[in-house]
Coordinates of N, CA and C in Angstrom, one line a residue:
X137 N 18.5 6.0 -11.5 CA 17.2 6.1 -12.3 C 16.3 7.2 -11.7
X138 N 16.3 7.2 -10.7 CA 15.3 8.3 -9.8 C 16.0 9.6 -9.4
X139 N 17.2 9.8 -10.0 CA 17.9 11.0 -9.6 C 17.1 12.3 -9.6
X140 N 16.2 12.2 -10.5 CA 15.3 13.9 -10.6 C 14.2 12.9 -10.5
X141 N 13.4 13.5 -9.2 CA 11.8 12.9 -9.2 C 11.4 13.5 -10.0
X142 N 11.2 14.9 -10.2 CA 10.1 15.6 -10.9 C 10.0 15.3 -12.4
X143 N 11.2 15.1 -12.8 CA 11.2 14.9 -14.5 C 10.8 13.4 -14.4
X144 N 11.0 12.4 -13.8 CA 10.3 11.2 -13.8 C 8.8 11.1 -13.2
X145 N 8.1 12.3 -12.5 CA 6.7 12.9 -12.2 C 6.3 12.8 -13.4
X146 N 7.0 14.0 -14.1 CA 6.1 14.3 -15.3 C 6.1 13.6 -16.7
X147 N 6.9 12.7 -16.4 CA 7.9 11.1 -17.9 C 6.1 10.6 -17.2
X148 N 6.0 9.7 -16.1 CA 5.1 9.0 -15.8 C 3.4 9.3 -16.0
X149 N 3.4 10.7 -15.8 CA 2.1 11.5 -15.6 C 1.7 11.2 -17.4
X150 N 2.4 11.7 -18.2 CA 2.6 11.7 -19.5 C 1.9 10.3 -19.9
X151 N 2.8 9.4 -19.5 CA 2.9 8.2 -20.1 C 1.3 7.4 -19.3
X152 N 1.2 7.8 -18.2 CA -0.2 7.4 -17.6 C -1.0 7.8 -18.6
X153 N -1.4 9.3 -18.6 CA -2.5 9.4 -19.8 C -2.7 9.1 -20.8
X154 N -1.4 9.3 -21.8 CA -1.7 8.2 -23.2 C -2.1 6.9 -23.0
X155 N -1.7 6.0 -21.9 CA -2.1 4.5 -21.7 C -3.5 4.6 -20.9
X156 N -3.8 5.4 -20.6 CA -5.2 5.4 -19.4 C -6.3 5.9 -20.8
X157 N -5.8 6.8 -22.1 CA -6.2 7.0 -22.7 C -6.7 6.0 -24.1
X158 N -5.5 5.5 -24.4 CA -5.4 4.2 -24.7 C -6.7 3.1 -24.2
X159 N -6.7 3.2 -23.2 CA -7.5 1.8 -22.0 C -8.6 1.8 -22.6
X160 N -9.4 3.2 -22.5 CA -10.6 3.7 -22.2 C -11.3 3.5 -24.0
X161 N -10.5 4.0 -24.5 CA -10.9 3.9 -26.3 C -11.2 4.7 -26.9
X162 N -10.5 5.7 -26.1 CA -11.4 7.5 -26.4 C -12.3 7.6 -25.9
X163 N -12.8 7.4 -25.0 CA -14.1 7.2 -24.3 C -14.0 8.3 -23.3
X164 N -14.5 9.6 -23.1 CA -14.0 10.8 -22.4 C -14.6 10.2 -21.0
X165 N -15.4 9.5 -20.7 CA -16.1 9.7 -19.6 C -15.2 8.2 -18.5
X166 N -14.9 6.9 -19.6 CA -14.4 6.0 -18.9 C -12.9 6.5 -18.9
X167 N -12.1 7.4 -19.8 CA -10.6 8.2 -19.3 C -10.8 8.6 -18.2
X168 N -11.8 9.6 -17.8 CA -12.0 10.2 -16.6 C -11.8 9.4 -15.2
X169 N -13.2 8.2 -15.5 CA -13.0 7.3 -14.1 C -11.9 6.5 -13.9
X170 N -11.0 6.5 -15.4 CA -9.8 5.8 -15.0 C -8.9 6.0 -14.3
X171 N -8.7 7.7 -15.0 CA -7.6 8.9 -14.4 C -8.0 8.9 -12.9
X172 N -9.4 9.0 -12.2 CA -9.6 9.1 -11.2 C -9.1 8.0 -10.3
X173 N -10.0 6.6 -10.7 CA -9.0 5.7 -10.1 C -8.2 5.4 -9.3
X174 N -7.0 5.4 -10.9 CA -5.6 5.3 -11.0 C -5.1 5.9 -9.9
X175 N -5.3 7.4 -10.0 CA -4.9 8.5 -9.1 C -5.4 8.3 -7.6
X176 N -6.4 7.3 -6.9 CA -6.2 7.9 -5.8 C -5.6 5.9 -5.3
X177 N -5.4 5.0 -6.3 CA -4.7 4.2 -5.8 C -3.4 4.5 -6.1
X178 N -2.8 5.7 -6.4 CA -1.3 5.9 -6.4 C -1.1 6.8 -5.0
X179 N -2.3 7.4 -5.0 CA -2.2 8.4 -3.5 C -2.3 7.4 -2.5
X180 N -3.2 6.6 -2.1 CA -2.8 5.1 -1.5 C -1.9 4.9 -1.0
X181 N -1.2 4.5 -2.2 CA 0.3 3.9 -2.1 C 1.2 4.4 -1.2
X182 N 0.9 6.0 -1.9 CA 2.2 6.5 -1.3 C 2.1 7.5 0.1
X183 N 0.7 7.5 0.8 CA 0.4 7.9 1.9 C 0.2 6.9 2.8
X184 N 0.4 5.3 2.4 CA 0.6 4.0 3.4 C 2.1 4.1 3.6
X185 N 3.1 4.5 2.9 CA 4.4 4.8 2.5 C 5.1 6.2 3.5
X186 N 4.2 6.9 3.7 CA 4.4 8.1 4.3 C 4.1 7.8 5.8
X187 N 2.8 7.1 6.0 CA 2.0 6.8 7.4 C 3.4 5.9 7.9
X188 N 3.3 4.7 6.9 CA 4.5 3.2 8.0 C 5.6 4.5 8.1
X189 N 6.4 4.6 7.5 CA 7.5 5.6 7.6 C 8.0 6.8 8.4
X190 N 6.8 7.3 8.8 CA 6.8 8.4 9.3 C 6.2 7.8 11.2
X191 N 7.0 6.7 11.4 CA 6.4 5.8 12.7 C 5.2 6.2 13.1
X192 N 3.7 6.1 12.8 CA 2.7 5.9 13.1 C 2.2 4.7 14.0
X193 N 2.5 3.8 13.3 CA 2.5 2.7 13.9 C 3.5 2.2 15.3
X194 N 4.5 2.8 15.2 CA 5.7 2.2 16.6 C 5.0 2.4 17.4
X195 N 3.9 3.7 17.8 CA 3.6 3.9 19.2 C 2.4 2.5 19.5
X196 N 1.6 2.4 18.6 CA 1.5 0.8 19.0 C 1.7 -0.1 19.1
X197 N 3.1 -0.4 18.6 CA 3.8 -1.9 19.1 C 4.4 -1.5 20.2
X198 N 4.8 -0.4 20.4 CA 5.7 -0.4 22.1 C 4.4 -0.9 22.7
X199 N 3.0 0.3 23.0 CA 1.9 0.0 23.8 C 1.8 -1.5 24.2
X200 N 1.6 -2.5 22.8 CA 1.1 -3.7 23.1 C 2.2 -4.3 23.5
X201 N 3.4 -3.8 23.5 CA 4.9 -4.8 23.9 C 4.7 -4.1 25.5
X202 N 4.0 -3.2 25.7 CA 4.3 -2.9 27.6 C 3.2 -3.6 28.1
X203 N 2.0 -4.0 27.3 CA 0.4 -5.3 28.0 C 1.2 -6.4 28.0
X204 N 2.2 -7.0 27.2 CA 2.2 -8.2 27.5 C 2.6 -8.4 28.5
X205 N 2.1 -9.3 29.3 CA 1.8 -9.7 30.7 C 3.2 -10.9 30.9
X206 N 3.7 -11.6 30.4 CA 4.9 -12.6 30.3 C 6.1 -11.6 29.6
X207 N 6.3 -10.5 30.1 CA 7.3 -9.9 29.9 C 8.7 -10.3 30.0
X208 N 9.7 -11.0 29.3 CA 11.1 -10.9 29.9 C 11.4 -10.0 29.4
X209 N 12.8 -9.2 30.3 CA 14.1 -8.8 29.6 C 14.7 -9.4 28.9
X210 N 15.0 -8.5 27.1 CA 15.9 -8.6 26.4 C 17.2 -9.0 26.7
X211 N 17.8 -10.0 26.3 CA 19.4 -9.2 26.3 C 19.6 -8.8 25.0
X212 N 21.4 -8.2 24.7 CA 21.5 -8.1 23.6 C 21.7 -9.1 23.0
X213 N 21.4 -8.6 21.6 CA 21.6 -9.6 20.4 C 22.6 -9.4 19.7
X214 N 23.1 -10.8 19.5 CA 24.4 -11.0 18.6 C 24.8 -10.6 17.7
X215 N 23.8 -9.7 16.5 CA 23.8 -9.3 15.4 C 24.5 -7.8 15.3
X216 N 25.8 -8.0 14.3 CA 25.7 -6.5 14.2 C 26.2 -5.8 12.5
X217 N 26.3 -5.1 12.1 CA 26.8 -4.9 11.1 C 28.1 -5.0 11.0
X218 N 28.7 -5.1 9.3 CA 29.7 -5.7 9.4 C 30.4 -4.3 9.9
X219 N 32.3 -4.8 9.7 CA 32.7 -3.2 10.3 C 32.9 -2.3 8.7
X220 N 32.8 -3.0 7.4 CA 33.1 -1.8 6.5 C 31.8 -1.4 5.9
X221 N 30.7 -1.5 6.8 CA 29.5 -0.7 6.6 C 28.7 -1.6 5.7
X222 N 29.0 -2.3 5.1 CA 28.0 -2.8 3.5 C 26.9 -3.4 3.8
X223 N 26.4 -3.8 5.1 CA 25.1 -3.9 5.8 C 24.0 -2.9 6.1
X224 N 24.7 -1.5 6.1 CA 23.8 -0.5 6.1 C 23.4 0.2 5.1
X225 N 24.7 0.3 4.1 CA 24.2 1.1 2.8 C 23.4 0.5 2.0
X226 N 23.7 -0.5 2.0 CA 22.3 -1.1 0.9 C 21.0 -1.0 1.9
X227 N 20.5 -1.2 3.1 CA 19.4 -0.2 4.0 C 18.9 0.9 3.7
X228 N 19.9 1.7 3.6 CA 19.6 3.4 3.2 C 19.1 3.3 1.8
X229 N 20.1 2.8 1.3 CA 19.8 2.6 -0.6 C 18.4 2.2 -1.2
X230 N 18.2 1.4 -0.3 CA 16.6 0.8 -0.5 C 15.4 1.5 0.6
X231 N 15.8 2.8 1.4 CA 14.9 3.4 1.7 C 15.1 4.6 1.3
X232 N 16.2 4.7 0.3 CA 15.8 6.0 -0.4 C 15.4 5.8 -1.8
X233 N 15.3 4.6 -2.5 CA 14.6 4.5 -3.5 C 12.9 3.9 -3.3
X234 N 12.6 3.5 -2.2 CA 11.5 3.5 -2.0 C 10.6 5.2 -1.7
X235 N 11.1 6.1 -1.0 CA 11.1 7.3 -0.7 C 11.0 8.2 -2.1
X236 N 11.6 7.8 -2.8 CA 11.2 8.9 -4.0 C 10.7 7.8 -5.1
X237 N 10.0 6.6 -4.8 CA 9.2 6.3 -5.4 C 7.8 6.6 -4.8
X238 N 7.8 7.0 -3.5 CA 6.5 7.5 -3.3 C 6.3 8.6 -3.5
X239 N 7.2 9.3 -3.8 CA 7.0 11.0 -4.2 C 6.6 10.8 -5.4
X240 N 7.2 10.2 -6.5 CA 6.4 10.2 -7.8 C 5.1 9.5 -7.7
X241 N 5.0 8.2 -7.3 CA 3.5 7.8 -7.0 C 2.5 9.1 -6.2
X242 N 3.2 10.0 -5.3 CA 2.3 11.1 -4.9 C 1.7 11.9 -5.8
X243 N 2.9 12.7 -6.3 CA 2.6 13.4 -7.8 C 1.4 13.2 -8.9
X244 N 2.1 11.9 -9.3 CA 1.3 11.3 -10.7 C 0.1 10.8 -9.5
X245 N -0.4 10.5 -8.9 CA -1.7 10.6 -8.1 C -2.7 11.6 -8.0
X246 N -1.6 13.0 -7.4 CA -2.4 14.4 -7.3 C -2.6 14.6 -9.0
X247 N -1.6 14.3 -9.5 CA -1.9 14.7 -11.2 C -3.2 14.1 -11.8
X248 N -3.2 12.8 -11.5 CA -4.2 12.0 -12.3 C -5.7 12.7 -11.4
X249 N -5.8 13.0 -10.6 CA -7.3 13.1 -10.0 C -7.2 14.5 -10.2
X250 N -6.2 15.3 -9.9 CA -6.7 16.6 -10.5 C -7.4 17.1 -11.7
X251 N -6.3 16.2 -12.5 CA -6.7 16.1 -14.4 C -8.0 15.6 -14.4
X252 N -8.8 14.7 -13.8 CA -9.8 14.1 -14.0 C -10.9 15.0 -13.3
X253 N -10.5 15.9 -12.4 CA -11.5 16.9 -12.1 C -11.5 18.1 -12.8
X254 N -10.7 18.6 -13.4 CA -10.4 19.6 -14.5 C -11.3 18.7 -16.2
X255 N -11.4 17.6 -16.4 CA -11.8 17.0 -17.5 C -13.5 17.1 -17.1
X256 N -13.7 17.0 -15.7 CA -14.9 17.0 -15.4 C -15.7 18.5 -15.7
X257 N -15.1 19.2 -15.4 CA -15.4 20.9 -15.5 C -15.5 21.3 -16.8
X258 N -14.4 20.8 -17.7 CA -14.7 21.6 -19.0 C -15.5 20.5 -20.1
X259 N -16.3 19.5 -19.5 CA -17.2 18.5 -20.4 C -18.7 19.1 -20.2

């Protein structure tokens, strides 16, 4: 489904305006605050998406895993993938469809607030 982000960028961007246009009632000014909105809870989305992902956060769970004061050693754990792999690819699979679902949520984000500052300019 996600094979080409950009043509599902611009399917979504499309389909956002006519419904965001839709919403509003023709209303130029309530499209605008919708488009605006819309757009920076999709930028949201997909820059909480970019932040967890891009390990922001690991450097402070090691931090608080080296305070804890009742430290044991790990051993290892019993857990491992099977041997013909089918534990990991569905992993990948589902972090590469999350992954280019934030690129389109990026896109149709930068799109929708851009468009609504361009609507602002020429009103």
């Amino acid at each position: 489904m996600w094979k080409n982000r950009w043509t599902w960028s611009l399917i979504l961007f499309m389909v956002n305006l006519g419904s965001l246009y839709l919403f509003a009632g023709g209303n130029g000014m309530k499209w605008i605050n919708s488009l605006f909105v819309t757009g920076l809870i999709l930028l949201m989305a997909s820059g909480i998406y970019f932040v967890i992902n891009g390990g922001f956060f690991n450097v402070f769970t090691q931090g608080l895993r080296n305070l804890k004061l009742t430290r044991t050693p790990r051993s290892e754990y019993g857990f491992e993938d099977p041997l013909d792999g089918s534990g990991e690819e569905t992993k990948q699979l589902t972090k590469k469809w999350f992954r280019q679902g934030a690129f389109v949520c990026l896109f149709v984000g930068l799109g929708n607030t851009l468009f609504s500052y361009a609507l602002i300019a020429f009103m």
